[in-house]
Short mmCIF file of C-alpha atoms and ligand atoms in Angstrom, two decimals:
data_model
loop_
_atom_site.label_atom_id
_atom_site.label_comp_id
_atom_site.label_asym_id
_atom_site.label_seq_id
_atom_site.Cartn_x
_atom_site.Cartn_y
_atom_site.Cartn_z
CA MET O 24 -6.28 23.69 30.47
CA SER O 25 -9.10 26.01 31.23
CA ASP O 26 -8.21 29.24 29.36
CA ALA O 27 -9.41 28.84 25.81
CA SER O 28 -6.59 31.23 24.64
CA LYS O 29 -5.37 31.26 21.11
CA SER O 30 -2.09 29.72 22.31
CA ASP O 31 -3.97 26.48 22.83
CA TYR O 32 -4.95 26.46 19.20
CA PRO O 33 -2.17 28.09 17.06
CA ASP O 34 -2.46 28.39 13.31
CA ILE O 35 1.01 26.99 12.83
CA ILE O 36 2.86 24.34 14.91
CA LEU O 37 6.52 23.71 14.30
CA CYS O 38 7.16 20.10 15.04
CA PRO O 39 10.74 19.55 16.37
CA GLY O 40 12.70 17.55 13.79
CA GLY O 41 9.52 17.28 11.60
CA PRO O 42 7.02 19.26 9.61
CA MET O 43 5.27 22.54 10.05
CA LEU O 44 1.57 21.93 10.74
CA LEU O 45 -0.67 24.41 9.10
CA ARG O 46 -4.33 24.78 10.14
CA GLY O 47 -6.93 26.00 7.61
CA ASP O 48 -6.99 26.83 3.92
CA HIS O 49 -3.76 28.14 2.47
CA VAL O 50 -1.81 28.17 -0.76
CA VAL O 51 1.83 27.05 -0.26
CA GLN O 52 4.40 28.05 -2.90
CA ASP O 53 7.27 25.53 -3.24
CA GLU O 54 10.88 26.23 -4.11
CA ASN O 55 10.10 26.14 -7.81
CA GLY O 56 7.36 28.73 -7.55
CA ASN O 57 4.51 26.25 -7.94
CA ASP O 58 1.41 26.86 -5.85
CA HIS O 59 -0.19 24.12 -3.80
CA GLN O 60 -3.60 24.53 -2.20
CA THR O 61 -4.09 22.78 1.09
CA THR O 62 -6.80 20.17 0.96
CA ARG O 63 -7.27 19.03 4.60
CA PRO O 64 -8.14 20.64 7.88
CA VAL O 65 -4.53 20.44 9.00
CA SER O 66 -1.65 20.10 6.57
CA ALA O 67 1.96 19.10 7.24
CA VAL O 68 4.47 21.10 5.26
CA CYS O 69 7.88 19.38 4.87
CA ARG O 70 10.74 21.17 6.56
CA CYS O 71 13.46 18.57 6.14
CA GLY O 72 13.52 18.90 2.35
CA LYS O 73 13.57 15.09 1.83
CA SER O 74 9.85 14.34 1.35
CA GLN O 75 8.80 12.66 -1.94
CA ILE O 76 5.51 14.57 -1.96
CA LYS O 77 6.75 18.12 -1.40
CA PRO O 78 5.62 20.57 -0.26
CA TRP O 79 3.86 18.12 2.08
CA CYS O 80 5.56 15.89 4.66
CA ASP O 81 5.54 12.11 4.07
CA GLY O 82 7.25 11.06 7.25
CA THR O 83 10.69 10.77 5.61
CA HIS O 84 12.16 13.15 8.24
CA LYS O 85 12.02 10.32 10.78
CA PHE O 86 14.93 8.63 9.02
CA LEU O 87 16.99 11.80 9.44
CA ARG O 88 16.20 12.42 13.06
CA LYS O 89 19.26 10.74 14.44
CA GLN O 90 21.82 12.35 12.14
CA GLN O 91 20.40 15.79 12.09
CA PRO O 92 19.23 16.97 15.40
CA PRO O 93 16.31 19.47 15.25
CA THR O 94 17.37 23.08 15.06
CA ASP O 95 14.35 24.48 16.71
CA MET X 13 -23.78 -8.80 6.87
CA LEU X 14 -24.81 -12.18 8.10
CA LEU X 15 -23.13 -13.92 11.05
CA PRO X 16 -19.86 -15.50 10.14
CA LYS X 17 -19.25 -19.22 10.18
CA ALA X 18 -18.56 -20.50 13.66
CA ARG X 19 -14.96 -21.60 14.44
CA GLY X 20 -15.56 -23.81 17.44
CA ALA X 21 -17.88 -24.79 20.32
CA LEU X 22 -18.26 -21.35 21.79
CA SER X 23 -18.94 -19.35 18.64
CA GLY X 24 -21.28 -22.17 17.58
CA CYS X 25 -23.33 -21.88 20.68
CA VAL X 26 -23.30 -18.13 20.78
CA PHE X 27 -24.22 -17.62 17.10
CA GLN X 28 -27.13 -20.08 17.54
CA ALA X 29 -28.42 -17.99 20.50
CA LEU X 30 -27.95 -14.82 18.53
CA GLN X 31 -30.06 -16.16 15.63
CA SER X 32 -32.74 -17.57 17.81
CA GLY X 33 -32.93 -14.51 20.03
CA ASP X 34 -32.92 -16.69 23.13
CA THR X 35 -29.65 -15.74 24.93
CA ALA X 36 -30.41 -17.61 28.22
CA PRO X 37 -27.99 -20.47 27.12
CA ILE X 38 -25.26 -17.95 26.99
CA SER X 39 -24.89 -18.02 30.80
CA ASP X 40 -23.65 -21.60 30.41
CA THR X 41 -21.47 -21.52 27.32
CA PRO X 42 -18.81 -24.13 26.56
CA GLU X 43 -15.13 -23.25 26.82
CA PRO X 44 -13.75 -21.81 23.58
CA ASP X 45 -12.01 -24.32 21.30
CA GLY X 46 -8.88 -22.15 21.30
CA THR X 47 -8.10 -18.52 20.78
CA GLU X 48 -9.61 -18.20 17.29
CA ASP X 49 -12.97 -19.41 18.55
CA ALA X 50 -12.81 -16.89 21.41
CA GLN X 51 -11.64 -14.06 19.25
CA LEU X 52 -14.31 -14.60 16.59
CA THR X 53 -17.02 -14.69 19.28
CA LEU X 54 -15.70 -11.46 20.78
CA TRP X 55 -15.56 -9.88 17.30
CA VAL X 56 -19.13 -10.77 16.78
CA LEU X 57 -20.19 -9.37 20.19
CA TYR X 58 -18.39 -6.07 19.37
CA GLU X 59 -19.97 -6.01 15.90
CA LEU X 60 -23.35 -5.75 17.56
CA HIS X 61 -22.22 -2.23 18.61
CA HIS X 62 -20.92 -1.35 15.12
CA ARG X 63 -23.30 -2.35 12.39
CA GLY X 64 -24.92 -5.61 13.61
CA PHE X 65 -26.07 -8.54 11.51
CA GLU X 66 -29.01 -9.00 9.28
CA ASP X 67 -29.76 -12.37 11.01
CA VAL X 68 -29.58 -11.00 14.61
CA SER X 69 -32.12 -8.73 16.17
CA ASP X 70 -30.88 -5.22 16.97
CA ASP X 71 -32.55 -5.62 20.41
CA LEU X 72 -29.70 -7.83 21.49
CA GLU X 73 -27.03 -5.07 21.44
CA TRP X 74 -27.29 -4.55 25.23
CA ASP X 75 -28.54 -8.00 26.15
CA PRO X 76 -27.14 -8.69 29.68
CA HIS X 77 -26.17 -12.30 28.89
CA LEU X 78 -24.17 -11.16 25.87
CA ILE X 79 -22.57 -8.27 27.73
CA GLY X 80 -21.62 -10.78 30.52
CA LEU X 81 -19.86 -12.98 28.04
CA ARG X 82 -18.27 -10.02 26.31
CA ARG X 83 -16.81 -8.86 29.66
CA GLN X 84 -15.43 -12.31 30.28
CA LEU X 85 -13.78 -12.59 26.88
CA GLU X 86 -12.40 -9.09 26.90
CA THR X 87 -10.96 -9.47 30.37
CA ASP X 88 -9.01 -12.53 29.19
CA PHE X 89 -8.03 -10.67 26.07
CA GLU X 90 -6.80 -7.60 27.95
CA GLN X 91 -4.78 -9.78 30.20
CA THR X 92 -3.18 -11.49 27.25
CA LEU X 93 -2.32 -8.14 25.68
CA ARG X 94 -0.88 -6.74 28.81
CA GLY X 95 1.16 -9.99 29.28
CA ARG X 96 2.70 -9.46 25.82
CA ALA X 97 3.87 -5.87 26.53
CA PRO X 98 7.54 -5.37 27.37
CA GLN X 99 8.97 -2.86 29.75
CA LEU X 100 7.56 0.46 28.55
CA PRO X 101 9.39 3.81 28.53
CA GLU X 102 9.57 5.96 31.63
CA PRO X 103 7.70 9.32 31.56
CA GLY X 104 9.86 12.01 29.96
CA ALA X 105 9.60 14.48 27.09
CA PHE X 106 6.56 12.83 25.64
CA ALA X 107 6.64 13.50 21.84
CA GLU X 108 10.30 12.62 21.56
CA THR X 109 10.03 9.53 23.81
CA PHE X 110 7.04 8.37 21.77
CA PHE X 111 8.65 8.81 18.33
CA ASP X 112 11.86 7.14 19.59
CA PHE X 113 9.72 4.24 21.03
CA VAL X 114 8.03 3.72 17.69
CA ALA X 115 11.32 4.13 15.71
CA SER X 116 13.16 1.67 17.81
CA HIS X 117 10.45 -0.97 17.34
CA ASP X 118 11.78 -3.52 14.88
CA GLY X 119 9.13 -5.73 13.29
CA PRO X 120 8.73 -7.73 10.06
CA SER X 121 7.88 -5.62 7.01
CA LEU X 122 4.83 -6.66 5.20
CA SER X 123 4.80 -3.43 3.20
CA GLY X 124 8.35 -4.10 2.14
CA HIS X 125 7.33 -7.46 0.78
CA ILE X 126 4.30 -5.97 -0.97
CA HIS X 127 6.49 -3.23 -2.47
CA LYS X 128 8.98 -5.56 -4.12
CA PHE X 129 7.96 -9.20 -4.19
CA ALA X 130 4.35 -9.95 -3.50
CA THR X 131 2.19 -11.61 -6.19
CA LYS X 132 -1.19 -10.20 -7.21
CA ASP X 133 -2.95 -13.10 -5.37
CA GLN X 134 -1.05 -12.22 -2.16
CA VAL X 135 -2.03 -8.63 -2.37
CA HIS X 136 -5.67 -9.56 -3.04
CA GLU X 137 -5.57 -11.74 0.14
CA PHE X 138 -4.01 -8.85 2.07
CA LEU X 139 -6.69 -6.40 0.85
CA ARG X 140 -9.43 -8.92 1.81
CA HIS X 141 -7.99 -9.11 5.31
CA LYS X 142 -7.73 -5.34 5.57
CA THR X 143 -11.41 -4.88 4.69
CA ILE X 144 -12.33 -5.92 8.22
CA TYR X 145 -10.84 -2.73 9.57
CA HIS X 146 -10.68 -0.27 6.63
CA LEU X 147 -14.38 -0.38 5.84
CA LYS X 148 -15.03 0.99 9.28
CA GLU X 149 -11.79 2.91 9.52
CA SER X 150 -11.44 5.13 12.64
CA ASP X 151 -14.80 4.27 14.01
CA HIS X 152 -13.33 2.79 17.23
CA THR X 153 -11.59 6.12 17.90
CA THR X 154 -14.87 7.93 17.66
CA TRP X 155 -16.17 5.91 20.60
CA VAL X 156 -13.53 7.50 22.78
CA ILE X 157 -14.52 11.15 22.05
CA PRO X 158 -17.22 11.66 24.71
CA ARG X 159 -14.93 10.25 27.43
CA LEU X 160 -12.34 13.01 27.05
CA SER X 161 -11.72 16.52 28.40
CA ASP X 162 -12.61 19.37 26.11
CA PRO X 163 -9.08 20.12 24.81
CA VAL X 164 -8.34 16.46 24.01
CA LYS X 165 -11.80 15.90 22.58
CA ALA X 166 -11.43 18.86 20.22
CA ALA X 167 -8.02 17.56 19.16
CA VAL X 168 -9.34 14.07 18.45
CA VAL X 169 -12.21 15.48 16.38
CA GLU X 170 -9.75 17.60 14.38
CA LEU X 171 -8.04 14.35 13.38
CA GLN X 172 -11.23 12.36 12.97
CA TYR X 173 -12.74 15.09 10.69
CA ASP X 174 -10.04 14.34 8.22
CA GLU X 175 -10.48 10.58 8.48
CA TYR X 176 -14.13 11.14 7.73
CA GLY X 177 -13.31 13.17 4.60
CA ALA X 178 -13.84 16.56 6.21
CA GLY X 179 -17.58 16.14 5.74
CA ASP X 180 -17.31 14.94 2.10
CA PRO X 181 -18.38 11.35 1.89
CA ASN X 182 -16.35 10.92 -1.23
CA ARG X 183 -13.16 11.60 0.77
CA LEU X 184 -14.04 9.46 3.74
CA HIS X 185 -11.17 6.94 4.10
CA ALA X 186 -13.47 3.95 4.36
CA THR X 187 -15.13 5.06 1.10
CA LEU X 188 -11.77 5.46 -0.68
CA PHE X 189 -11.00 1.87 0.36
CA ALA X 190 -14.30 0.62 -0.82
CA ARG X 191 -13.79 2.27 -4.25
CA GLY X 192 -10.34 0.73 -4.51
CA LEU X 193 -11.77 -2.71 -3.75
CA GLU X 194 -14.45 -2.44 -6.37
CA ALA X 195 -11.97 -1.18 -8.94
CA SER X 196 -9.78 -4.15 -8.10
CA GLY X 197 -12.58 -6.66 -8.58
CA LEU X 198 -13.09 -7.30 -4.87
CA ASP X 199 -16.26 -7.24 -2.85
CA ALA X 200 -16.66 -3.91 -0.94
CA THR X 201 -19.66 -5.10 1.04
CA TYR X 202 -19.07 -4.49 4.76
CA GLY X 203 -18.02 -7.76 6.42
CA ALA X 204 -17.91 -9.76 3.16
CA TYR X 205 -14.52 -11.44 3.99
CA ILE X 206 -14.89 -12.14 7.68
CA ASP X 207 -14.82 -15.85 7.24
CA GLU X 208 -11.28 -15.75 5.89
CA ALA X 209 -9.97 -13.26 8.55
CA PRO X 210 -7.14 -14.96 10.43
CA LEU X 211 -6.74 -14.81 14.18
CA GLU X 212 -4.26 -11.88 13.92
CA VAL X 213 -6.85 -9.78 12.10
CA LEU X 214 -9.54 -10.52 14.59
CA GLU X 215 -7.17 -9.57 17.46
CA GLN X 216 -6.28 -6.34 15.84
CA ASN X 217 -9.90 -5.42 15.39
CA ASN X 218 -10.92 -6.57 18.83
CA ALA X 219 -8.11 -4.62 20.53
CA MET X 220 -9.43 -1.47 18.85
CA SER X 221 -12.99 -2.17 19.97
CA LEU X 222 -11.85 -3.14 23.49
CA PHE X 223 -9.93 0.16 23.91
CA GLY X 224 -12.66 2.27 22.24
CA LEU X 225 -15.52 0.86 24.22
CA ASN X 226 -14.08 0.93 27.70
CA ARG X 227 -13.70 4.41 29.14
CA ARG X 228 -10.95 3.33 31.56
CA LEU X 229 -8.89 2.29 28.50
CA ARG X 230 -9.17 5.67 26.71
CA ALA X 231 -5.46 6.31 26.98
CA ALA X 232 -4.67 2.95 25.46
CA SER X 233 -7.04 3.73 22.62
CA LEU X 234 -5.30 7.09 21.89
CA GLY X 235 -1.87 5.48 22.28
CA PHE X 236 -2.96 2.85 19.79
CA LEU X 237 -4.09 5.61 17.42
CA ALA X 238 -0.83 7.44 17.71
CA ALA X 239 1.33 4.42 17.01
CA PHE X 240 -1.00 3.35 14.16
CA GLU X 241 -0.64 6.81 12.52
CA ALA X 242 3.08 6.93 13.24
CA THR X 243 3.68 3.60 11.41
CA SER X 244 1.49 4.35 8.45
CA SER X 245 2.94 6.94 6.05
CA VAL X 246 6.10 5.11 4.89
CA PRO X 247 4.48 1.64 4.70
CA SER X 248 1.55 3.22 2.75
CA ARG X 249 3.96 4.53 0.26
CA ARG X 250 5.59 1.10 -0.13
CA ILE X 251 2.17 -0.57 -0.57
CA ALA X 252 1.18 2.03 -3.18
CA GLN X 253 4.35 1.35 -5.11
CA GLY X 254 3.72 -2.40 -4.86
CA LEU X 255 0.18 -2.01 -6.10
CA ASP X 256 1.56 0.12 -8.96
CA ARG X 257 4.09 -2.59 -9.79
CA LEU X 258 1.31 -5.19 -10.03
CA GLY X 259 -0.96 -2.98 -12.19
CA PHE X 260 -3.67 -2.35 -9.57
CA PRO X 261 -6.13 0.40 -10.60
CA PRO X 262 -5.63 4.03 -9.54
CA GLU X 263 -8.52 3.95 -7.06
CA MET X 264 -6.76 1.33 -4.98
CA LEU X 265 -3.47 3.27 -5.14
CA GLU X 266 -5.26 6.44 -4.19
CA TYR X 267 -6.31 5.01 -0.82
CA TYR X 268 -2.64 4.40 0.07
CA THR X 269 -1.20 7.62 -1.42
CA GLU X 270 -3.84 9.51 0.56
CA HIS X 271 -2.54 7.85 3.70
CA VAL X 272 1.03 8.81 2.96
CA GLU X 273 0.03 12.45 3.20
CA ALA X 274 -2.81 12.24 5.71
CA ASP X 275 -0.94 10.13 8.28
CA ALA X 276 2.12 12.37 8.17
CA VAL X 277 -0.29 14.99 9.60
CA HIS X 278 -2.19 12.62 11.80
CA GLU X 279 0.93 11.18 13.58
CA GLN X 280 1.86 14.71 14.66
CA LEU X 281 -1.59 15.50 15.84
CA ALA X 282 -2.06 12.15 17.60
CA VAL X 283 1.25 12.51 19.45
CA ARG X 284 1.42 16.23 20.19
CA THR X 285 -2.19 17.65 20.38
CA ILE X 286 -3.91 14.43 21.50
CA CYS X 287 -1.71 12.12 23.63
CA GLY X 288 0.67 14.88 24.70
CA VAL X 289 -2.22 17.03 26.05
CA LEU X 290 -3.98 13.99 27.59
CA LEU X 291 -0.80 13.21 29.58
CA GLU X 292 -0.32 16.81 30.66
CA GLU X 293 -3.81 16.58 32.18
CA GLU X 294 -3.60 13.01 33.45
CA PRO X 295 0.06 11.95 33.75
CA GLU X 296 -1.00 8.69 35.45
CA LEU X 297 -2.23 7.50 32.11
CA HIS X 298 1.31 7.37 30.74
CA GLU X 299 1.60 3.64 30.92
CA ASP X 300 -1.63 3.00 29.09
CA VAL X 301 -0.75 5.30 26.27
CA PHE X 302 2.37 3.20 25.69
CA PHE X 303 0.53 -0.01 26.30
CA GLY X 304 -1.92 0.94 23.51
CA ALA X 305 0.98 2.01 21.22
CA TRP X 306 2.78 -1.31 21.82
CA THR X 307 -0.38 -3.24 21.19
CA SER X 308 -0.90 -1.48 17.91
CA MET X 309 2.58 -2.36 16.68
CA ASP X 310 2.70 -5.86 18.10
CA LEU X 311 -0.56 -6.88 16.55
CA GLU X 312 0.55 -5.64 13.19
CA ASP X 313 3.79 -7.60 13.54
CA ARG X 314 1.85 -10.74 14.37
CA TYR X 315 -0.23 -10.34 11.25
CA ALA X 316 2.88 -9.61 9.14
CA ASP X 317 4.68 -12.65 10.60
CA ARG X 318 1.78 -14.96 9.75
CA MET X 319 1.34 -13.77 6.24
CA LEU X 320 5.10 -13.73 5.43
CA GLN X 321 5.33 -17.25 6.70
CA GLU X 322 2.31 -18.40 4.73
CA TRP X 323 3.50 -16.75 1.58
CA ALA X 324 6.96 -18.14 1.93
CA ALA X 325 5.71 -21.70 2.19
S1 LIG Q 9 9.41 17.08 7.34
FE1 LIG Q 9 8.48 15.24 7.11
S2 LIG Q 9 9.33 14.51 5.31
FE2 LIG Q 9 10.30 16.41 5.56
#
């Protein structure tokens, strides 16, 4: 872990079976065309579609893990 | 904060020494009158490193007699915690193993009770107990930072920065909790409710300080963090819904709704960019990561068991 290459610190991390982590300030447009400004240093964007606080992840994906194996 | 009320011979003797400033008698302290006496004494000794007490001199933070007693108490406590841990997972694909370990842990659900059934008095009691930790939320993890390699250190700071409101004191999680308490008619003064903290709350807080203050236990501290975050989003939502059902003010709800969103991020960071990277660097710390994680979940279960039993009576 000596090379401080960008790959050690990506802008986006796709979590298997879970959200997409997004570093920095961004505006995320949801399925309905509504814009959501990120508010924290790292945000988790829901990829399972089941979150109750979309576009953000709320951990609900964990209940789907066993039925729906991650596709990535 | 003033020193709490003693809960036995050991805390009685130690608190007297702390107030007088003469710690020589500490080298010959009585045996604790049970676990609660020992845990309260340990909590007070750790608190000297957090914010201290108005009736204890700041000079005593590194007093050798007190440190000696702290070592004794924390050695016993660590042994107890290790004795409680079951067989832990074998090393493997870390993130998946970790999330499976947490998911397969089956404990009593305090948040489920608060969601649907708890009375307002019960929730007030719950919130008073939670003040012991939430008013200094995340501070124990900050102690670990200088003990880590650069990559892990940076990853912990990325998470902690969010815990501390990304530099905005109004967004600091401890501040959000204090606001919620005040709006709910509770006392947000640091340490105000220590005298009613049950054994299980003292143990939770002491485990965090034990892991945070001992460099050799850094992996347990980060494992504790990861399990804590990974068991927070969904319960926080249930608690927020329970608070809403009981008509609690929006400030109190906000603390929990903030944690639904924040901890869904933090669990990924804690598992992937923090513990995952730590174990790539130092695979021999595997067991301690899981020991910390187990301890986090087990201590929360113990608290939940106690409160559900008390409330059912
Ligand atoms: S990815 Fe986490 S709730 Fe959808």
